[in-house]
Tab-separated table of C-alpha atoms in Angstrom:
chain	number	residue	atom	x	y	z
A	24	MET	CA	0.046	-0.116	-0.125
A	25	SER	CA	0.562	3.206	-0.914
A	26	THR	CA	1.487	6.236	1.811
A	27	SER	CA	-0.081	7.716	-0.103
A	28	GLU	CA	-4.026	7.971	1.866
A	29	THR	CA	-5.188	9.467	-1.496
A	30	ARG	CA	-2.924	6.479	-3.433
A	31	GLN	CA	-4.709	4.150	-0.569
A	32	LEU	CA	-8.373	4.507	-0.886
A	33	CYS	CA	-7.791	4.615	-4.433
A	34	GLU	CA	-6.289	0.990	-4.253
A	35	TRP	CA	-8.798	-0.439	-1.868
A	36	ILE	CA	-11.705	0.424	-3.907
A	37	SER	CA	-9.772	-0.274	-7.614
A	38	SER	CA	-9.728	-4.001	-5.715
A	39	LEU	CA	-13.192	-4.143	-3.400
A	40	SER	CA	-15.629	-7.266	-4.471
A	41	LEU	CA	-18.928	-7.682	-3.250
A	42	ASP	CA	-16.969	-11.489	-1.775
A	43	HIS	CA	-14.709	-9.495	0.614
A	44	ILE	CA	-18.330	-7.324	1.884
A	45	PRO	CA	-20.368	-8.796	4.670
A	46	GLN	CA	-24.176	-9.964	3.852
A	47	ASP	CA	-25.559	-7.913	6.235
A	48	ARG	CA	-23.680	-4.828	4.761
A	49	VAL	CA	-24.508	-6.318	0.893
A	50	THR	CA	-28.289	-6.552	2.451
A	51	ARG	CA	-28.928	-3.217	4.415
A	52	ALA	CA	-26.980	-0.985	1.586
A	53	LYS	CA	-30.364	-2.530	-0.516
A	54	TYR	CA	-32.723	-0.821	1.627
A	55	LEU	CA	-30.806	2.515	2.615
A	56	ILE	CA	-30.949	2.430	-1.309
A	57	LEU	CA	-35.063	2.129	-1.179
A	58	ASP	CA	-35.576	5.175	1.253
A	59	GLY	CA	-33.327	7.165	-1.696
A	60	LEU	CA	-35.245	5.868	-3.766
A	61	ALA	CA	-38.587	7.294	-1.848
A	62	CYS	CA	-37.302	10.272	-1.491
A	63	LEU	CA	-36.406	10.267	-4.657
A	64	LEU	CA	-39.700	9.304	-5.851
A	65	ILE	CA	-41.767	11.820	-3.277
A	66	GLY	CA	-39.567	14.967	-4.089
A	67	ALA	CA	-39.510	14.903	-8.151
A	68	HIS	CA	-42.817	17.989	-8.461
A	69	LEU	CA	-42.399	19.406	-5.254
A	70	PRO	CA	-42.815	23.189	-6.267
A	71	TRP	CA	-39.571	23.970	-6.357
A	72	SER	CA	-38.298	20.782	-7.938
A	73	GLU	CA	-40.550	21.824	-11.092
A	74	ASP	CA	-38.613	25.314	-10.344
A	75	ALA	CA	-35.011	23.216	-11.197
A	76	VAL	CA	-36.602	21.382	-13.804
A	77	LYS	CA	-38.248	24.602	-15.373
A	78	GLY	CA	-34.855	26.125	-15.475
A	79	ILE	CA	-32.295	23.396	-16.574
A	80	PHE	CA	-34.609	22.535	-18.963
A	81	SER	CA	-34.913	26.281	-21.049
A	82	PHE	CA	-31.167	25.924	-22.310
A	83	GLU	CA	-29.964	21.832	-22.129
A	84	SER	CA	-30.940	19.988	-25.031
A	85	SER	CA	-32.205	16.551	-24.075
A	86	GLY	CA	-30.179	13.436	-23.767
A	87	PRO	CA	-29.561	10.104	-22.800
A	88	CYS	CA	-30.470	9.797	-18.966
A	89	SER	CA	-33.421	10.055	-17.888
A	90	VAL	CA	-35.386	12.780	-15.420
A	91	PHE	CA	-37.199	10.153	-12.522
A	92	GLY	CA	-40.669	10.860	-12.395
A	93	TRP	CA	-40.498	13.232	-15.330
A	94	GLU	CA	-40.647	11.659	-18.289
A	95	ARG	CA	-37.959	13.239	-19.697
A	96	LYS	CA	-34.442	13.178	-20.417
A	97	ILE	CA	-31.427	15.431	-20.774
A	98	SER	CA	-27.406	15.224	-20.413
A	99	PRO	CA	-26.054	12.815	-18.014
A	100	LEU	CA	-24.395	16.133	-15.820
A	101	SER	CA	-27.892	17.595	-16.008
A	102	ALA	CA	-29.998	14.400	-14.850
A	103	ALA	CA	-27.462	13.619	-11.705
A	104	LEU	CA	-28.684	17.411	-10.740
A	105	LEU	CA	-31.884	17.247	-10.700
A	106	ASN	CA	-32.063	13.830	-9.637
A	107	SER	CA	-29.581	14.890	-6.747
A	108	THR	CA	-32.041	18.132	-5.921
A	109	PHE	CA	-35.717	16.022	-6.604
A	110	LEU	CA	-33.941	13.627	-3.784
A	111	GLN	CA	-33.250	16.252	-0.456
A	112	GLY	CA	-36.465	18.046	-2.049
A	113	PHE	CA	-38.111	16.856	1.544
A	114	GLU	CA	-35.190	16.742	3.889
A	115	LEU	CA	-36.198	12.958	4.591
A	116	ASP	CA	-33.151	11.686	3.232
A	117	ASP	CA	-30.186	9.252	5.295
A	118	TYR	CA	-27.531	11.790	7.046
A	119	HIS	CA	-24.079	9.600	8.692
A	120	ARG	CA	-23.717	10.723	12.010
A	121	GLU	CA	-20.729	11.550	12.614
A	122	ALA	CA	-19.902	13.036	8.431
A	123	PRO	CA	-22.968	14.740	7.992
A	124	ILE	CA	-23.577	14.078	4.350
A	125	HIS	CA	-26.601	12.982	2.576
A	126	SER	CA	-25.309	10.058	1.145
A	127	ASN	CA	-27.856	8.867	-1.364
A	128	SER	CA	-28.544	12.330	-2.956
A	129	ILE	CA	-24.803	12.172	-3.684
A	130	VAL	CA	-24.357	8.315	-5.224
A	131	LEU	CA	-27.602	7.247	-6.028
A	132	PRO	CA	-27.302	9.945	-9.505
A	133	ALA	CA	-25.151	9.569	-10.334
A	134	LEU	CA	-24.976	6.002	-10.492
A	135	PHE	CA	-28.103	6.252	-12.472
A	136	ALA	CA	-26.654	9.325	-15.321
A	137	ALA	CA	-23.834	7.196	-15.157
A	138	LEU	CA	-26.077	3.863	-16.264
A	139	GLU	CA	-27.370	5.320	-19.190
A	140	HIS	CA	-25.255	7.176	-20.665
A	141	CYS	CA	-22.974	4.340	-20.897
A	142	ALA	CA	-25.932	2.650	-21.939
A	143	ALA	CA	-26.212	4.824	-25.059
A	144	ALA	CA	-23.032	5.498	-25.645
A	145	ASP	CA	-20.889	2.361	-26.767
A	146	ASN	CA	-24.868	0.075	-25.380
A	147	THR	CA	-22.565	-1.063	-22.139
A	148	ALA	CA	-25.362	-2.330	-19.604
A	149	ILE	CA	-24.647	-2.384	-15.927
A	150	ASN	CA	-25.979	-4.955	-14.288
A	151	GLY	CA	-27.446	-4.751	-10.546
A	152	PRO	CA	-23.953	-6.383	-8.892
A	153	SER	CA	-21.638	-3.534	-10.196
A	154	PHE	CA	-24.540	-0.601	-9.363
A	155	LEU	CA	-24.867	-2.220	-5.238
A	156	LEU	CA	-20.796	-2.084	-5.102
A	157	SER	CA	-19.985	0.822	-6.354
A	158	THR	CA	-23.027	2.497	-4.305
A	159	ILE	CA	-21.342	0.382	-1.269
A	160	VAL	CA	-18.201	2.756	-2.919
A	161	GLY	CA	-19.932	5.971	-2.622
A	162	TYR	CA	-20.891	5.234	1.224
A	163	GLU	CA	-18.127	4.488	2.716
A	164	THR	CA	-15.841	7.500	0.730
A	165	GLY	CA	-17.740	10.900	1.080
A	166	PRO	CA	-18.021	10.329	5.502
A	167	ARG	CA	-14.196	9.184	5.549
A	168	VAL	CA	-13.332	12.136	2.978
A	169	GLY	CA	-15.501	14.155	6.441
A	170	GLN	CA	-13.314	12.716	8.945
A	171	GLY	CA	-10.398	13.753	7.796
A	172	VAL	CA	-11.660	17.175	8.431
A	173	TYR	CA	-13.706	16.679	11.589
A	174	GLY	CA	-16.835	15.884	9.683
A	175	GLY	CA	-19.699	17.772	10.751
A	176	GLU	CA	-17.498	20.815	12.532
A	177	VAL	CA	-17.422	22.440	9.147
A	178	LEU	CA	-20.975	23.934	9.436
A	179	GLY	CA	-19.516	25.036	12.558
A	180	ARG	CA	-17.815	27.135	10.127
A	181	GLY	CA	-20.325	27.693	7.675
A	182	TRP	CA	-19.456	24.814	4.954
A	183	HIS	CA	-22.490	22.955	3.339
A	184	SER	CA	-20.784	20.258	4.807
A	185	GLY	CA	-22.877	17.638	2.761
A	186	ALA	CA	-21.887	19.579	-0.855
A	187	ILE	CA	-17.690	19.603	0.411
A	188	PHE	CA	-17.311	16.214	1.100
A	189	GLY	CA	-19.323	14.610	-1.770
A	190	PRO	CA	-17.560	15.401	-4.505
A	191	ALA	CA	-15.609	12.771	-3.698
A	192	ALA	CA	-18.242	10.276	-2.748
A	193	ALA	CA	-19.628	9.886	-6.374
A	194	ALA	CA	-16.339	10.437	-7.695
A	195	ALA	CA	-15.446	7.233	-6.387
A	196	ALA	CA	-18.416	5.390	-6.529
A	197	SER	CA	-18.901	6.774	-10.949
A	198	SER	CA	-14.792	4.927	-10.877
A	199	LYS	CA	-15.873	2.289	-10.041
A	200	LEU	CA	-18.888	1.941	-12.087
A	201	PHE	CA	-17.036	2.648	-15.444
A	202	GLY	CA	-14.157	-0.335	-13.848
A	203	LEU	CA	-10.790	2.778	-13.800
A	204	SER	CA	-7.847	1.291	-12.365
A	205	ALA	CA	-6.371	2.826	-9.202
A	206	ASP	CA	-4.501	5.705	-11.145
A	207	GLN	CA	-7.404	6.537	-12.823
A	208	MET	CA	-9.316	6.469	-9.486
A	209	GLU	CA	-7.349	8.817	-8.396
A	210	ASP	CA	-7.236	11.239	-10.989
A	211	ALA	CA	-11.344	11.481	-10.833
A	212	LEU	CA	-11.214	12.655	-7.255
A	213	GLY	CA	-8.199	15.381	-7.715
A	214	ILE	CA	-10.493	16.991	-10.266
A	215	ALA	CA	-13.492	16.544	-8.176
A	216	CYS	CA	-12.140	17.327	-4.998
A	217	THR	CA	-10.982	20.514	-6.625
A	218	GLN	CA	-14.735	21.426	-6.816
A	219	ALA	CA	-16.350	20.592	-4.114
A	220	GLY	CA	-18.311	23.881	-2.582
A	221	GLY	CA	-21.310	25.113	-0.477
A	222	LEU	CA	-22.464	27.602	2.175
A	223	MET	CA	-25.045	26.670	4.566
A	224	SER	CA	-26.530	30.895	4.574
A	225	ALA	CA	-28.741	28.643	1.463
A	226	GLN	CA	-31.278	26.621	4.160
A	227	TYR	CA	-32.410	30.423	5.290
A	228	GLU	CA	-34.962	30.773	2.189
A	229	SER	CA	-33.154	29.903	-1.036
A	230	SER	CA	-33.958	26.806	-3.048
A	231	VAL	CA	-30.464	25.939	-3.777
A	232	LYS	CA	-30.327	23.796	-0.450
A	233	ARG	CA	-32.061	21.503	-2.444
A	234	MET	CA	-30.460	21.769	-5.055
A	235	GLN	CA	-25.780	22.120	-3.346
A	236	HIS	CA	-25.549	17.961	-3.471
A	237	GLY	CA	-26.858	17.943	-6.692
A	238	PHE	CA	-23.320	20.293	-7.522
A	239	ALA	CA	-21.409	17.862	-5.512
A	240	THR	CA	-22.883	14.377	-7.777
A	241	ARG	CA	-22.455	15.761	-10.979
A	242	ASN	CA	-18.999	17.524	-10.678
A	243	GLY	CA	-17.905	13.712	-9.018
A	244	LEU	CA	-19.412	12.318	-12.188
A	245	PHE	CA	-17.941	14.893	-14.841
A	246	ALA	CA	-14.583	14.227	-12.674
A	247	ALA	CA	-15.124	10.132	-13.316
A	248	LEU	CA	-15.923	10.881	-16.924
A	249	MET	CA	-13.401	13.401	-17.490
A	250	ALA	CA	-11.155	10.289	-15.447
A	251	ARG	CA	-12.344	8.083	-17.500
A	252	SER	CA	-11.534	10.292	-20.890
A	253	GLU	CA	-7.015	9.908	-19.382
A	254	TYR	CA	-8.233	13.664	-18.172
A	255	SER	CA	-5.554	14.043	-15.594
A	256	GLY	CA	-6.309	15.154	-11.722
A	257	ILE	CA	-4.509	16.370	-8.565
A	258	LYS	CA	-2.377	13.543	-7.658
A	259	GLN	CA	-2.457	12.919	-3.618
A	260	VAL	CA	-5.034	15.050	-3.845
A	261	LEU	CA	-6.757	14.998	0.327
A	262	GLU	CA	-2.928	15.371	2.191
A	263	ARG	CA	-1.405	17.465	0.356
A	264	PRO	CA	0.057	20.312	2.904
A	265	TYR	CA	-0.869	23.347	0.352
A	266	GLY	CA	-4.067	23.132	-1.282
A	267	GLY	CA	-4.855	20.404	-1.009
A	268	PHE	CA	-8.664	19.465	-0.124
A	269	LEU	CA	-7.573	18.369	3.899
A	270	SER	CA	-5.588	20.953	4.777
A	271	VAL	CA	-8.198	23.852	2.394
A	272	PHE	CA	-11.009	22.951	4.503
A	273	SER	CA	-9.456	22.098	7.893
A	274	GLN	CA	-8.091	26.408	8.238
A	275	GLY	CA	-9.561	28.260	10.898
A	276	ASN	CA	-10.652	25.193	13.168
A	277	GLY	CA	-7.782	25.859	16.381
A	278	LYS	CA	-8.327	21.440	16.221
A	279	GLU	CA	-4.360	20.066	16.760
A	280	PRO	CA	-3.990	18.891	14.731
A	281	ALA	CA	-5.795	21.230	11.934
A	282	PHE	CA	-6.899	17.751	9.968
A	283	LEU	CA	-6.846	13.842	10.273
A	284	ALA	CA	-5.527	12.306	6.489
A	285	GLU	CA	-5.181	8.846	8.503
A	286	LYS	CA	-9.468	8.828	8.927
A	287	VAL	CA	-9.799	7.885	5.384
A	288	VAL	CA	-8.578	5.221	6.202
A	289	GLU	CA	-9.022	3.902	9.054
A	290	LYS	CA	-9.495	0.295	9.599
A	291	LEU	CA	-11.429	0.159	5.450
A	292	GLY	CA	-12.704	-3.242	4.688
A	293	GLU	CA	-12.478	-4.079	8.310
A	294	MET	CA	-15.662	-1.033	9.940
A	295	TRP	CA	-18.108	-0.165	7.470
A	296	GLU	CA	-20.075	4.203	7.403
A	297	MET	CA	-22.312	2.933	6.184
A	298	ASP	CA	-23.136	1.198	9.818
A	299	ARG	CA	-23.394	5.103	10.833
A	300	ILE	CA	-26.114	6.058	8.132
A	301	VAL	CA	-28.685	7.041	9.380
A	302	VAL	CA	-32.437	7.300	8.132
A	303	LYS	CA	-34.688	10.314	9.159
A	304	PRO	CA	-38.561	9.019	10.294
A	305	TYR	CA	-39.222	13.127	9.798
A	306	ALA	CA	-39.537	14.770	7.275
A	307	THR	CA	-37.031	17.961	8.980
A	308	MET	CA	-32.711	18.514	8.453
A	309	ALA	CA	-30.759	16.373	11.221
A	310	ALA	CA	-30.587	19.365	14.116
A	311	THR	CA	-34.247	18.990	14.208
A	312	HIS	CA	-34.559	15.645	14.998
A	313	GLY	CA	-33.411	16.094	18.587
A	314	THR	CA	-35.903	18.548	19.340
A	315	ILE	CA	-39.205	16.276	17.826
A	316	ASP	CA	-38.429	13.490	20.291
A	317	CYS	CA	-38.260	15.860	23.243
A	318	VAL	CA	-41.215	16.875	22.774
A	319	ILE	CA	-42.484	13.565	22.262
A	320	LYS	CA	-41.072	12.295	25.405
A	321	LEU	CA	-42.353	15.130	27.111
A	322	GLN	CA	-45.856	14.339	24.749
A	323	GLU	CA	-45.694	10.083	25.954
A	324	ASN	CA	-44.974	11.695	29.667
A	325	TYR	CA	-47.110	14.775	30.284
A	326	PRO	CA	-50.031	13.993	27.857
A	327	GLU	CA	-52.112	16.142	30.131
A	328	VAL	CA	-49.936	19.262	30.224
A	329	THR	CA	-48.882	19.156	26.704
A	330	ALA	CA	-52.169	18.977	25.173
A	331	LYS	CA	-52.775	22.661	26.418
A	332	VAL	CA	-50.854	23.953	24.170
A	333	ASP	CA	-53.025	27.794	24.999
A	334	ARG	CA	-51.508	27.569	27.978
A	335	ILE	CA	-47.284	26.822	27.459
A	336	LYS	CA	-45.691	30.407	28.769
A	337	LYS	CA	-42.875	29.355	27.555
A	338	VAL	CA	-40.137	26.418	25.509
A	339	THR	CA	-36.512	26.528	25.441
A	340	VAL	CA	-34.216	23.972	23.431
A	341	GLU	CA	-30.981	23.004	24.056
A	342	MET	CA	-28.326	21.995	22.004
A	343	SER	CA	-24.504	22.734	20.955
A	344	THR	CA	-23.792	25.194	19.268
A	345	PRO	CA	-22.920	23.207	15.840
A	346	ALA	CA	-27.051	21.796	16.132
A	347	TRP	CA	-27.736	25.306	17.166
A	348	LYS	CA	-26.305	27.314	14.955
A	349	LYS	CA	-27.117	24.985	12.381
A	350	GLY	CA	-30.915	24.692	13.204
A	351	GLY	CA	-31.942	27.300	16.899
A	352	TRP	CA	-32.033	30.582	14.281
A	353	VAL	CA	-34.770	33.198	14.905
A	354	VAL	CA	-37.353	32.191	12.883
A	355	LYS	CA	-38.985	35.418	11.295
A	356	ARG	CA	-42.122	35.764	8.137
A	357	PRO	CA	-42.046	35.236	5.409
A	358	LEU	CA	-41.076	31.403	5.968
A	359	THR	CA	-40.632	28.968	3.279
A	360	PRO	CA	-40.838	25.176	3.119
A	361	THR	CA	-36.657	25.358	2.933
A	362	GLY	CA	-36.601	27.284	6.291
A	363	ALA	CA	-39.071	26.009	7.789
A	364	GLN	CA	-37.214	22.247	7.770
A	365	MET	CA	-34.302	23.205	8.521
A	366	SER	CA	-35.648	24.816	11.976
A	367	CYS	CA	-35.562	23.865	15.692
A	368	VAL	CA	-38.186	25.822	16.134
A	369	TYR	CA	-41.115	25.263	13.801
A	370	ALA	CA	-40.114	21.411	14.424
A	371	ALA	CA	-40.651	22.120	17.971
A	372	ALA	CA	-44.820	23.867	17.147
A	373	MET	CA	-45.953	21.398	14.258
A	374	GLN	CA	-45.402	18.301	16.919
A	375	LEU	CA	-46.690	20.177	19.667
A	376	LEU	CA	-49.881	22.081	18.023
A	377	GLU	CA	-49.784	18.515	15.614
A	378	GLY	CA	-48.050	15.493	16.943
A	379	GLN	CA	-45.941	14.560	13.839
A	380	VAL	CA	-43.257	16.510	11.800
A	381	GLN	CA	-43.929	14.894	8.070
A	382	PRO	CA	-44.189	16.330	4.756
A	383	ALA	CA	-47.640	17.481	5.344
A	384	GLN	CA	-46.597	19.631	7.877
A	385	PHE	CA	-44.713	21.592	5.142
A	386	GLY	CA	-47.655	23.021	3.257
A	387	ALA	CA	-47.886	26.997	2.544
A	388	SER	CA	-50.830	26.816	4.756
A	389	GLN	CA	-49.521	25.703	7.526
A	390	MET	CA	-46.712	28.234	7.487
A	391	GLU	CA	-49.772	30.969	7.640
A	392	ARG	CA	-51.544	29.780	10.873
A	393	GLU	CA	-51.047	32.216	13.375
A	394	ASP	CA	-51.079	29.606	16.010
A	395	VAL	CA	-48.411	28.024	15.112
A	396	TRP	CA	-46.809	31.662	14.264
A	397	THR	CA	-47.784	32.323	18.943
A	398	LEU	CA	-46.675	29.111	19.533
A	399	MET	CA	-43.504	30.153	18.028
A	400	GLU	CA	-42.777	33.460	20.183
A	401	LYS	CA	-42.240	31.667	23.473
A	402	ILE	CA	-39.564	28.567	22.145
A	403	GLU	CA	-36.588	29.914	22.558
A	404	CYS	CA	-33.248	27.780	20.967
A	405	VAL	CA	-30.036	27.515	23.245
A	406	PRO	CA	-26.522	26.640	22.134
A	407	ASN	CA	-24.801	24.569	25.188
A	408	PRO	CA	-21.263	24.894	25.160
A	409	ASP	CA	-20.363	22.207	27.238
A	410	TRP	CA	-21.893	19.743	24.669
A	411	ASP	CA	-19.434	21.038	21.859
A	412	LYS	CA	-16.787	18.340	22.835
A	413	ASP	CA	-17.795	15.299	20.425
A	414	MET	CA	-19.760	14.059	17.936
A	415	ILE	CA	-22.159	11.937	20.597
A	416	THR	CA	-22.636	14.468	23.226
A	417	GLY	CA	-22.970	17.002	19.819
A	418	TRP	CA	-26.196	15.453	19.908
A	419	TYR	CA	-27.874	15.938	23.171
A	420	GLN	CA	-31.091	18.194	23.034
A	421	ARG	CA	-32.799	19.363	26.359
A	422	ILE	CA	-36.421	20.704	26.399
A	423	TYR	CA	-37.771	22.825	29.147
A	424	LEU	CA	-41.390	23.512	29.563
A	425	GLU	CA	-42.614	25.594	31.330
A	426	VAL	CA	-46.174	25.576	31.371
A	427	GLU	CA	-49.536	27.729	33.402
A	428	GLY	CA	-51.473	24.582	35.113
A	429	ASP	CA	-54.924	25.007	36.582
A	430	ASP	CA	-54.750	27.100	39.115
A	431	GLY	CA	-52.662	29.455	37.399
A	432	GLU	CA	-49.183	28.540	38.755
A	433	THR	CA	-46.739	27.978	36.179
A	434	LYS	CA	-44.265	25.093	36.161
A	435	THR	CA	-41.201	23.759	34.164
A	436	TYR	CA	-41.734	20.168	32.328
A	437	THR	CA	-37.852	18.712	31.182
A	438	ASP	CA	-36.841	16.141	29.986
A	439	LEU	CA	-33.511	15.031	28.115
A	440	VAL	CA	-32.922	12.953	24.436
A	441	GLU	CA	-29.003	12.342	23.972
A	442	ALA	CA	-29.606	11.022	20.355
A	443	PRO	CA	-32.121	11.188	18.412
A	444	ARG	CA	-34.670	8.871	16.743
A	445	GLY	CA	-32.302	6.727	13.782
A	446	ASN	CA	-29.561	7.328	15.351
A	447	GLY	CA	-27.665	6.184	18.154
A	448	VAL	CA	-30.169	3.070	17.047
A	449	PRO	CA	-31.055	3.005	13.598
A	450	LEU	CA	-33.777	2.573	12.226
A	451	THR	CA	-34.473	-1.188	11.373
A	452	ASN	CA	-34.582	-3.051	7.151
A	453	GLU	CA	-38.867	-4.058	8.010
A	454	GLU	CA	-38.829	-0.306	9.482
A	455	ILE	CA	-37.533	1.527	6.309
A	456	LEU	CA	-39.704	-0.927	3.880
A	457	THR	CA	-42.387	0.392	5.903
A	458	LYS	CA	-41.234	4.209	5.945
A	459	TRP	CA	-40.248	3.619	2.090
A	460	ARG	CA	-44.422	1.944	0.954
A	461	ARG	CA	-45.601	5.031	3.712
A	462	VAL	CA	-43.951	7.784	1.590
A	463	THR	CA	-44.194	6.595	-1.639
A	464	GLU	CA	-48.464	6.532	-1.088
A	465	GLY	CA	-50.236	8.701	-3.074
A	466	VAL	CA	-46.586	9.191	-5.227
A	467	ILE	CA	-46.700	5.955	-6.932
A	468	ASP	CA	-49.403	3.329	-7.674
A	469	PRO	CA	-48.679	0.394	-5.775
A	470	LYS	CA	-47.780	-2.540	-8.641
A	471	ARG	CA	-45.150	0.341	-9.379
A	472	ARG	CA	-44.175	0.968	-5.616
A	473	ALA	CA	-44.003	-2.826	-5.466
A	474	THR	CA	-42.302	-4.131	-8.583
A	475	ILE	CA	-39.332	-1.244	-7.501
A	476	GLU	CA	-39.729	-2.760	-4.156
A	477	LYS	CA	-39.024	-6.602	-5.705
A	478	LEU	CA	-36.027	-4.739	-7.839
A	479	VAL	CA	-33.961	-2.967	-5.404
A	480	LEU	CA	-34.270	-5.814	-2.588
A	481	SER	CA	-33.154	-8.271	-6.092
A	482	LEU	CA	-30.579	-6.048	-6.247
A	483	GLU	CA	-28.044	-9.035	-6.657
A	484	ASP	CA	-29.634	-11.337	-9.680
A	485	MET	CA	-30.613	-8.037	-12.037
A	486	GLU	CA	-28.581	-8.136	-15.570
A	487	ASN	CA	-29.509	-5.232	-16.417
A	488	MET	CA	-29.792	-1.471	-13.980
A	489	GLU	CA	-32.183	0.071	-16.894
A	490	GLU	CA	-35.115	-1.766	-16.037
A	491	LEU	CA	-34.383	-0.213	-12.253
A	492	ALA	CA	-34.725	2.890	-14.233
A	493	ALA	CA	-37.537	2.277	-16.925
A	494	ILE	CA	-40.138	2.152	-13.503
A	495	LEU	CA	-38.595	5.018	-12.006
A	496	TYR	CA	-38.832	6.862	-15.618
A	497	PRO	CA	-43.144	8.035	-15.312
A	498	GLN	CA	-44.401	10.305	-13.815
A	499	THR	CA	-45.686	10.446	-10.047
A	500	SER	CA	-47.431	12.934	-8.130
A	501	ASN	CA	-47.705	15.620	-6.158
A	502	VAL	CA	-47.637	15.444	-2.605
A	503	LEU	CA	-48.427	18.578	-1.840
A	504	ALA	CA	-51.219	19.725	-4.531
């Protein structure tokens, strides 16, 4: 093995086969893929997704690659961009527990565009095992690159972490699908990492928050396509001291050492990053999940108290500083669905008022309700620096609920959540299957849903992945219509 971490990673990816991966991880990957497709299908015709399609089709010509749910085809790079935008469209998609990245929105769009490009360009059929293996490569690469810069630490400095780690993941996955050599993979990573970028200020009111992982998957696919054509990239791109990925994206973090190149290759083939990919139970950004779960605990422990929402005097939500920066900001009118899904205040209000935080809670009429705004004015998020020391305490959240009783006295009720649902204890494969069926209800018909489900859960037997792409291709319905 080379002493270069970039090279070690590329050599491992190049030599990896499904036989090297424990069967339970292979099975888990299929359920993760199914969850990603649920998020993609529900996101295809959301208003902001439709705006993205309108914009891109206004200047892009048709091509060989599917825009899923639209019965339209476009170039590989734009197909990857749009399908990723759909997948990220409703904050229902996965995230990595320690190196925040939405892996499916990076990996799946790149691979579907790559396989349809291969079919059109040189009549090459990509089978299910190759697709599955390439997906696992992407799941492993993104978080490892992220942990090299202390994972979620970059969020506190305003970087959109998944958009930073994502180009490398998409490039690695696409390179594996193309069958590139270790040399070519290193070129692909070098081309991908120089395109990394993404600002967290996108979270407040813009639609572009939905698209930033799409930029990453597009750029990673572009990198693999260029490396496939023998275009050279930056060698040793991750660990170079001047202008290398890890040194640049660790600047200003105050850590010693500033970055951890060894994390990129630590226990390759022994420790699987997909074990720490979290499937979301709620339609919101990950930092809001602790808030929701804390409210749920209060509702379970004090049902009569929490039912009297009009008696609530104040709600204080305590969280780590990174979570506070990401989701604890003060909510002001007008509030968009993007902003609402990134807000711990809105999540707490909806759980208190409606008992759930799912797609139905983000329709335009919900954000105009006066009772929602009245309650949100009583909710304050505060940082607890004692919880900033690591990614374990970083998920802690505590709520102090002040409620006026029948006697006129105000009493405080409190509960603590150390890790949100699905994070500390991952959702089971059966729970993911239940989510898939619930999320796609009304979006696609039951027969189509059953067919997709069967194909994904038997990927090892699929001879041509175009079969799955074809059934994702037809029109889907708008869940908010």
